[in-house]
Tab-separated table of C-alpha atoms in Angstrom:
chain	number	residue	atom	x	y	z
A	222	MET	CA	110.243	-5.070	-184.694
A	223	LYS	CA	109.486	-3.889	-181.176
A	224	GLU	CA	108.422	-0.254	-180.788
A	225	ALA	CA	111.498	1.003	-178.968
A	226	TYR	CA	113.825	4.003	-179.249
A	227	GLU	CA	116.870	2.090	-180.503
A	228	ASN	CA	114.844	0.236	-183.156
A	229	LEU	CA	113.194	3.425	-184.362
A	230	LYS	CA	116.573	5.184	-184.470
A	231	GLN	CA	118.059	2.357	-186.534
A	232	LEU	CA	115.092	2.382	-188.907
A	233	LEU	CA	115.385	6.132	-189.515
A	234	ASN	CA	119.133	5.763	-190.096
A	235	GLU	CA	118.561	3.004	-192.665
A	236	LEU	CA	116.026	5.212	-194.442
A	237	GLU	CA	118.491	8.147	-194.355
A	238	TYR	CA	115.852	10.259	-192.678
A	239	SER	CA	118.328	13.021	-191.824
A	240	LYS	CA	118.904	13.468	-195.558
A	241	TYR	CA	115.262	13.745	-196.610
A	242	GLY	CA	113.516	15.050	-193.461
A	243	TRP	CA	110.023	13.722	-194.270
A	244	HIS	CA	107.031	14.471	-192.092
A	245	ILE	CA	106.215	11.549	-189.808
A	246	CYS	CA	102.771	10.440	-188.682
A	247	GLY	CA	102.177	7.633	-186.200
A	248	ASP	CA	100.254	6.793	-183.077
A	249	LEU	CA	101.062	8.729	-179.913
A	250	LYS	CA	103.444	6.010	-178.760
A	251	ILE	CA	105.588	6.525	-181.861
A	252	VAL	CA	105.286	10.302	-181.511
A	253	SER	CA	106.551	10.020	-177.939
A	254	LEU	CA	109.486	7.866	-179.084
A	255	LEU	CA	110.384	10.426	-181.754
A	256	LYS	CA	110.339	13.134	-179.120
A	257	VAL	CA	112.176	10.701	-176.795
A	258	LEU	CA	109.705	10.753	-173.930
A	259	GLN	CA	109.470	7.912	-171.464
A	260	LEU	CA	106.594	5.563	-172.267
A	261	GLY	CA	103.899	4.386	-169.888
A	262	TYR	CA	101.816	6.208	-167.301
A	263	THR	CA	104.282	9.014	-166.700
A	264	LYS	CA	103.739	12.419	-165.114
A	265	TYR	CA	104.815	14.482	-168.143
A	266	CYS	CA	103.726	12.505	-171.208
A	267	CYS	CA	102.805	15.369	-173.547
A	268	ILE	CA	105.319	16.289	-176.264
A	269	LEU	CA	104.154	19.925	-176.338
A	270	CYS	CA	103.686	20.984	-172.737
A	271	GLU	CA	104.280	19.985	-169.131
A	272	TRP	CA	100.776	18.632	-168.617
A	273	GLU	CA	100.568	16.611	-165.406
A	274	SER	CA	98.681	13.468	-166.324
A	275	ARG	CA	98.251	12.526	-162.674
A	276	ALA	CA	96.800	15.889	-161.537
A	277	LYS	CA	93.249	14.688	-162.114
A	278	THR	CA	91.674	17.446	-160.018
A	279	LEU	CA	92.883	19.956	-162.623
A	280	HIS	CA	91.766	18.004	-165.670
A	281	TYR	CA	88.927	19.605	-167.652
A	282	LEU	CA	89.584	22.769	-165.603
A	283	LYS	CA	93.118	23.843	-166.499
A	284	ARG	CA	93.725	24.235	-170.228
A	285	ASP	CA	97.027	26.128	-170.425
A	286	TRP	CA	100.111	24.331	-169.129
A	287	PRO	CA	103.790	25.456	-169.277
A	288	GLN	CA	105.107	24.850	-172.772
A	289	ARG	CA	108.119	22.589	-173.335
A	290	LYS	CA	110.932	24.933	-174.338
A	291	ALA	CA	113.631	22.297	-174.470
A	292	LEU	CA	113.967	18.539	-174.227
A	293	LYS	CA	116.632	17.949	-171.616
A	294	VAL	CA	117.604	14.347	-171.027
A	295	ARG	CA	116.609	13.042	-167.570
A	296	GLU	CA	114.225	15.942	-166.997
A	297	LYS	CA	110.417	15.911	-167.340
A	298	ASN	CA	110.412	12.236	-168.501
A	299	VAL	CA	112.865	12.875	-171.372
A	300	GLN	CA	115.147	9.860	-171.887
A	301	HIS	CA	117.128	10.361	-175.118
A	302	PRO	CA	118.007	13.012	-177.746
A	303	ALA	CA	115.155	13.752	-180.156
A	304	LEU	CA	114.923	11.833	-183.444
A	305	ALA	CA	112.837	14.393	-185.365
A	306	GLU	CA	112.188	18.127	-185.308
A	307	TRP	CA	108.969	19.495	-183.808
A	308	HIS	CA	107.450	20.675	-187.085
A	309	LYS	CA	108.130	17.317	-188.770
A	310	VAL	CA	105.879	15.335	-186.409
A	311	LEU	CA	102.180	15.129	-187.272
A	312	LEU	CA	99.474	14.098	-184.838
A	313	PRO	CA	97.317	11.209	-186.120
A	314	PRO	CA	93.629	12.319	-186.198
A	315	PRO	CA	92.301	8.739	-186.779
A	316	HIS	CA	94.239	7.582	-183.719
A	317	ILE	CA	92.682	10.409	-181.693
A	318	LYS	CA	89.247	9.349	-182.944
A	319	LEU	CA	89.796	5.749	-181.841
A	320	GLY	CA	90.772	7.008	-178.388
A	321	LEU	CA	87.536	8.975	-178.118
A	322	MET	CA	85.618	5.896	-179.204
A	323	LYS	CA	87.405	3.769	-176.637
A	324	ASN	CA	86.573	6.082	-173.747
A	325	PHE	CA	82.939	6.372	-174.834
A	326	VAL	CA	82.442	2.578	-175.001
A	327	LYS	CA	84.162	2.050	-171.626
A	328	ALA	CA	81.656	4.487	-170.094
A	329	MET	CA	78.643	2.632	-171.532
A	330	ASP	CA	76.323	0.487	-169.444
A	331	ARG	CA	77.515	-3.054	-170.164
A	332	THR	CA	74.102	-4.482	-169.365
A	333	GLY	CA	72.346	-2.083	-171.740
A	334	SER	CA	70.967	-2.970	-175.156
A	335	ALA	CA	73.329	-0.597	-176.992
A	336	PHE	CA	76.428	-2.300	-175.579
A	337	LYS	CA	75.058	-5.776	-176.328
A	338	TYR	CA	74.345	-4.645	-179.873
A	339	LEU	CA	78.085	-4.039	-180.418
A	340	ALA	CA	78.755	-7.784	-180.081
A	341	GLU	CA	76.028	-8.509	-182.624
A	342	LYS	CA	77.309	-5.844	-184.991
A	343	PHE	CA	80.917	-7.067	-184.857
A	344	PRO	CA	80.842	-10.841	-184.146
A	345	ARG	CA	84.528	-11.209	-185.076
A	346	LEU	CA	85.615	-8.940	-182.217
A	347	SER	CA	86.436	-10.633	-178.943
A	348	GLU	CA	84.490	-9.823	-175.812
A	349	ALA	CA	87.621	-8.288	-174.266
A	350	LYS	CA	88.103	-5.879	-177.186
A	351	ILE	CA	84.486	-4.752	-177.078
A	352	LYS	CA	84.656	-4.150	-173.315
A	353	GLU	CA	87.828	-2.071	-173.772
A	354	GLY	CA	86.382	-0.211	-176.761
A	355	VAL	CA	89.105	-1.398	-179.117
A	356	PHE	CA	87.767	-0.622	-182.590
A	357	VAL	CA	89.315	0.448	-185.886
A	358	GLY	CA	88.341	3.306	-188.178
A	359	PRO	CA	85.992	1.417	-190.576
A	360	GLN	CA	84.084	-0.055	-187.629
A	361	VAL	CA	83.594	3.378	-186.060
A	362	ARG	CA	82.287	4.744	-189.368
A	363	LYS	CA	79.823	1.855	-189.618
A	364	LEU	CA	78.447	2.741	-186.182
A	365	PHE	CA	78.118	6.392	-187.180
A	366	ARG	CA	75.823	5.269	-190.036
A	367	ASP	CA	73.996	2.613	-188.006
A	368	ASP	CA	70.452	3.831	-187.246
A	369	MET	CA	69.799	0.941	-184.860
A	370	PHE	CA	72.803	1.736	-182.649
A	371	ASN	CA	71.794	5.399	-182.568
A	372	LYS	CA	68.255	4.435	-181.517
A	373	LEU	CA	69.485	2.140	-178.751
A	374	LEU	CA	71.562	4.905	-177.182
A	375	GLN	CA	69.422	6.873	-174.767
A	376	GLY	CA	69.698	9.653	-172.203
A	377	ASP	CA	73.163	10.674	-171.071
A	378	LYS	CA	74.856	8.365	-173.609
A	379	LYS	CA	73.144	9.763	-176.687
A	380	LYS	CA	74.344	13.372	-176.352
A	381	PRO	CA	78.105	12.611	-176.080
A	382	TRP	CA	77.811	10.151	-178.964
A	383	ASP	CA	76.171	12.784	-181.170
A	384	ALA	CA	78.846	15.287	-180.136
A	385	PHE	CA	81.580	12.767	-180.983
A	386	ARG	CA	80.034	12.244	-184.424
A	387	LEU	CA	79.931	15.983	-185.071
A	388	VAL	CA	83.584	16.440	-184.081
A	389	SER	CA	84.624	13.519	-186.296
A	390	ALA	CA	82.705	14.878	-189.278
A	391	ASN	CA	83.620	18.543	-188.819
A	392	PHE	CA	87.241	18.388	-187.694
A	393	LEU	CA	88.867	14.928	-187.651
A	394	GLY	CA	88.424	14.579	-191.409
A	395	ASN	CA	88.525	16.605	-194.614
A	396	ILE	CA	86.114	19.237	-193.349
A	397	ARG	CA	86.798	21.862	-190.694
A	398	ALA	CA	83.617	23.668	-189.634
A	399	GLN	CA	83.805	27.319	-188.638
A	400	ASP	CA	82.464	26.468	-185.182
A	401	TYR	CA	84.807	23.485	-184.636
A	402	LYS	CA	86.093	24.945	-181.356
A	403	GLN	CA	82.582	25.130	-179.949
A	404	LEU	CA	81.953	21.555	-181.108
A	405	PHE	CA	84.971	20.460	-179.100
A	406	GLU	CA	83.857	22.390	-176.038
A	407	ASP	CA	80.451	20.710	-176.180
A	408	MET	CA	81.948	17.243	-176.627
A	409	LEU	CA	84.480	17.612	-173.838
A	410	SER	CA	81.804	18.908	-171.481
A	411	LEU	CA	79.612	15.892	-172.224
A	412	TYR	CA	82.540	13.496	-171.862
A	413	HIS	CA	83.276	15.055	-168.493
A	414	LYS	CA	79.675	14.508	-167.354
A	415	LEU	CA	79.903	10.945	-168.668
A	416	GLY	CA	82.798	10.319	-166.285
A	417	CYS	CA	85.578	9.994	-168.863
A	418	SER	CA	89.025	10.827	-167.520
A	419	ILE	CA	91.260	13.094	-169.569
A	420	PHE	CA	93.931	10.901	-171.093
A	421	LEU	CA	96.645	11.999	-173.519
A	422	LYS	CA	94.453	11.943	-176.649
A	423	ILE	CA	91.727	14.063	-175.068
A	424	HIS	CA	94.389	16.381	-173.639
A	425	MET	CA	95.705	17.045	-177.160
A	426	LEU	CA	92.216	18.205	-178.161
A	427	HIS	CA	91.692	20.122	-174.946
A	428	SER	CA	94.954	22.078	-174.987
A	429	HIS	CA	96.574	21.785	-178.430
A	430	LEU	CA	93.961	22.171	-181.146
A	431	ASP	CA	96.237	24.535	-183.038
A	432	PHE	CA	98.842	21.787	-183.436
A	433	PHE	CA	96.549	19.772	-185.722
A	434	PRO	CA	96.847	20.266	-189.508
A	435	ASP	CA	94.244	22.453	-191.259
A	436	ASN	CA	92.929	19.384	-193.094
A	437	CYS	CA	93.069	16.387	-190.788
A	438	GLY	CA	91.895	14.129	-193.620
A	439	MET	CA	95.295	14.534	-195.286
A	440	VAL	CA	96.953	12.710	-192.384
A	441	SER	CA	96.037	9.111	-191.647
A	442	ASP	CA	97.520	6.165	-189.782
A	443	GLU	CA	94.387	4.034	-190.128
A	444	HIS	CA	96.042	1.201	-192.052
A	445	ALA	CA	98.881	1.146	-189.558
A	446	GLU	CA	96.389	0.971	-186.687
A	447	CYS	CA	94.564	-1.991	-188.269
A	448	PHE	CA	97.862	-3.765	-188.851
A	449	HIS	CA	98.963	-3.036	-185.271
A	450	GLN	CA	95.795	-4.551	-183.795
A	451	GLU	CA	95.958	-7.662	-185.981
A	452	ILE	CA	99.643	-8.293	-185.333
A	453	ALA	CA	99.105	-7.862	-181.577
A	454	THR	CA	96.489	-10.611	-181.719
A	455	MET	CA	98.843	-12.848	-183.671
A	456	GLU	CA	101.677	-12.212	-181.242
A	457	LYS	CA	99.511	-13.332	-178.328
A	458	ARG	CA	98.420	-16.412	-180.239
A	459	TYR	CA	102.013	-17.433	-180.915
A	460	GLN	CA	103.212	-16.300	-177.481
A	461	GLY	CA	105.608	-13.745	-178.870
A	462	LYS	CA	107.481	-16.246	-181.079
A	463	TRP	CA	107.814	-15.368	-184.751
A	464	PHE	CA	107.502	-18.208	-187.248
A	465	THR	CA	106.753	-18.510	-190.968
A	466	TYR	CA	103.424	-20.021	-189.920
A	467	MET	CA	102.536	-16.778	-188.162
A	468	LEU	CA	102.852	-14.808	-191.411
A	469	ILE	CA	100.786	-17.439	-193.253
A	470	ASP	CA	98.144	-17.274	-190.545
A	471	TYR	CA	98.045	-13.468	-190.843
A	472	CYS	CA	97.603	-13.669	-194.631
A	473	TRP	CA	94.710	-16.103	-194.242
A	474	THR	CA	93.161	-13.782	-191.656
A	475	LEU	CA	93.165	-11.011	-194.266
A	476	ALA	CA	91.566	-13.401	-196.763
A	477	ARG	CA	88.824	-14.404	-194.329
A	478	ASN	CA	88.066	-10.784	-193.495
A	479	ALA	CA	87.720	-9.860	-197.170
A	480	PRO	CA	86.009	-12.854	-198.850
A	481	GLU	CA	84.520	-10.765	-201.675
A	482	GLN	CA	87.881	-9.292	-202.692
A	483	LEU	CA	89.469	-12.759	-202.554
A	484	HIS	CA	86.712	-14.230	-204.694
A	485	LYS	CA	87.141	-11.471	-207.295
A	486	GLY	CA	90.893	-12.065	-207.347
A	487	GLN	CA	90.404	-15.814	-207.918
A	488	ALA	CA	87.887	-15.112	-210.667
A	489	LYS	CA	90.480	-13.108	-212.543
């Protein structure tokens, strides 16, 4: 099912969402669809404020933007009536973490030993995904624990990486440190020096920390993110055509990626 407003509206109707009113967590694309914002590189892409994504001279400098008081169709990139109430939409901390990882990798020296080590560490990842910094949660956690990768990072790249690790451990998880705001300030300052542009995920940290839940570890879309990446690869392989063979191929991909679990299952 394509991620589109009409499809999401139909899905919520089938689930009788208006009757139950569950909290919803998804990537920022789904969040934007719920709040009926126009997708793509738009001027006003934040669901909470009128942040100008194209005003790059103000990024990292201006923190407070006019708050969105109403979602009026055909104004400020609003296309349709909202599908969920403000307080029912949860930001996905793992998705934010993957965005920070993506921007860090894209700023790395591609001829350096640390970048080359990523291909050795994750041989199943394509060269294009590594260059774009497309990783999933378990892979990021492996790098956090990888002493070799941490040793290979030097100079200006080591400090933002360490700051990213601290933010992930002390905010984007089950623990919220007392000095989490200072940790964010340090990380954003280092990302700025690294040359990372403020995109929507960094903007949410820069201007809307209070919108995150008290325990970010309670909210996760990690499995959905893994599924999204794998299905996107399958879709390209089959050129957008859905067949039974595509589902079989996906199931075998899961089996190849988890040989130990498959072997245990066969043993039983």
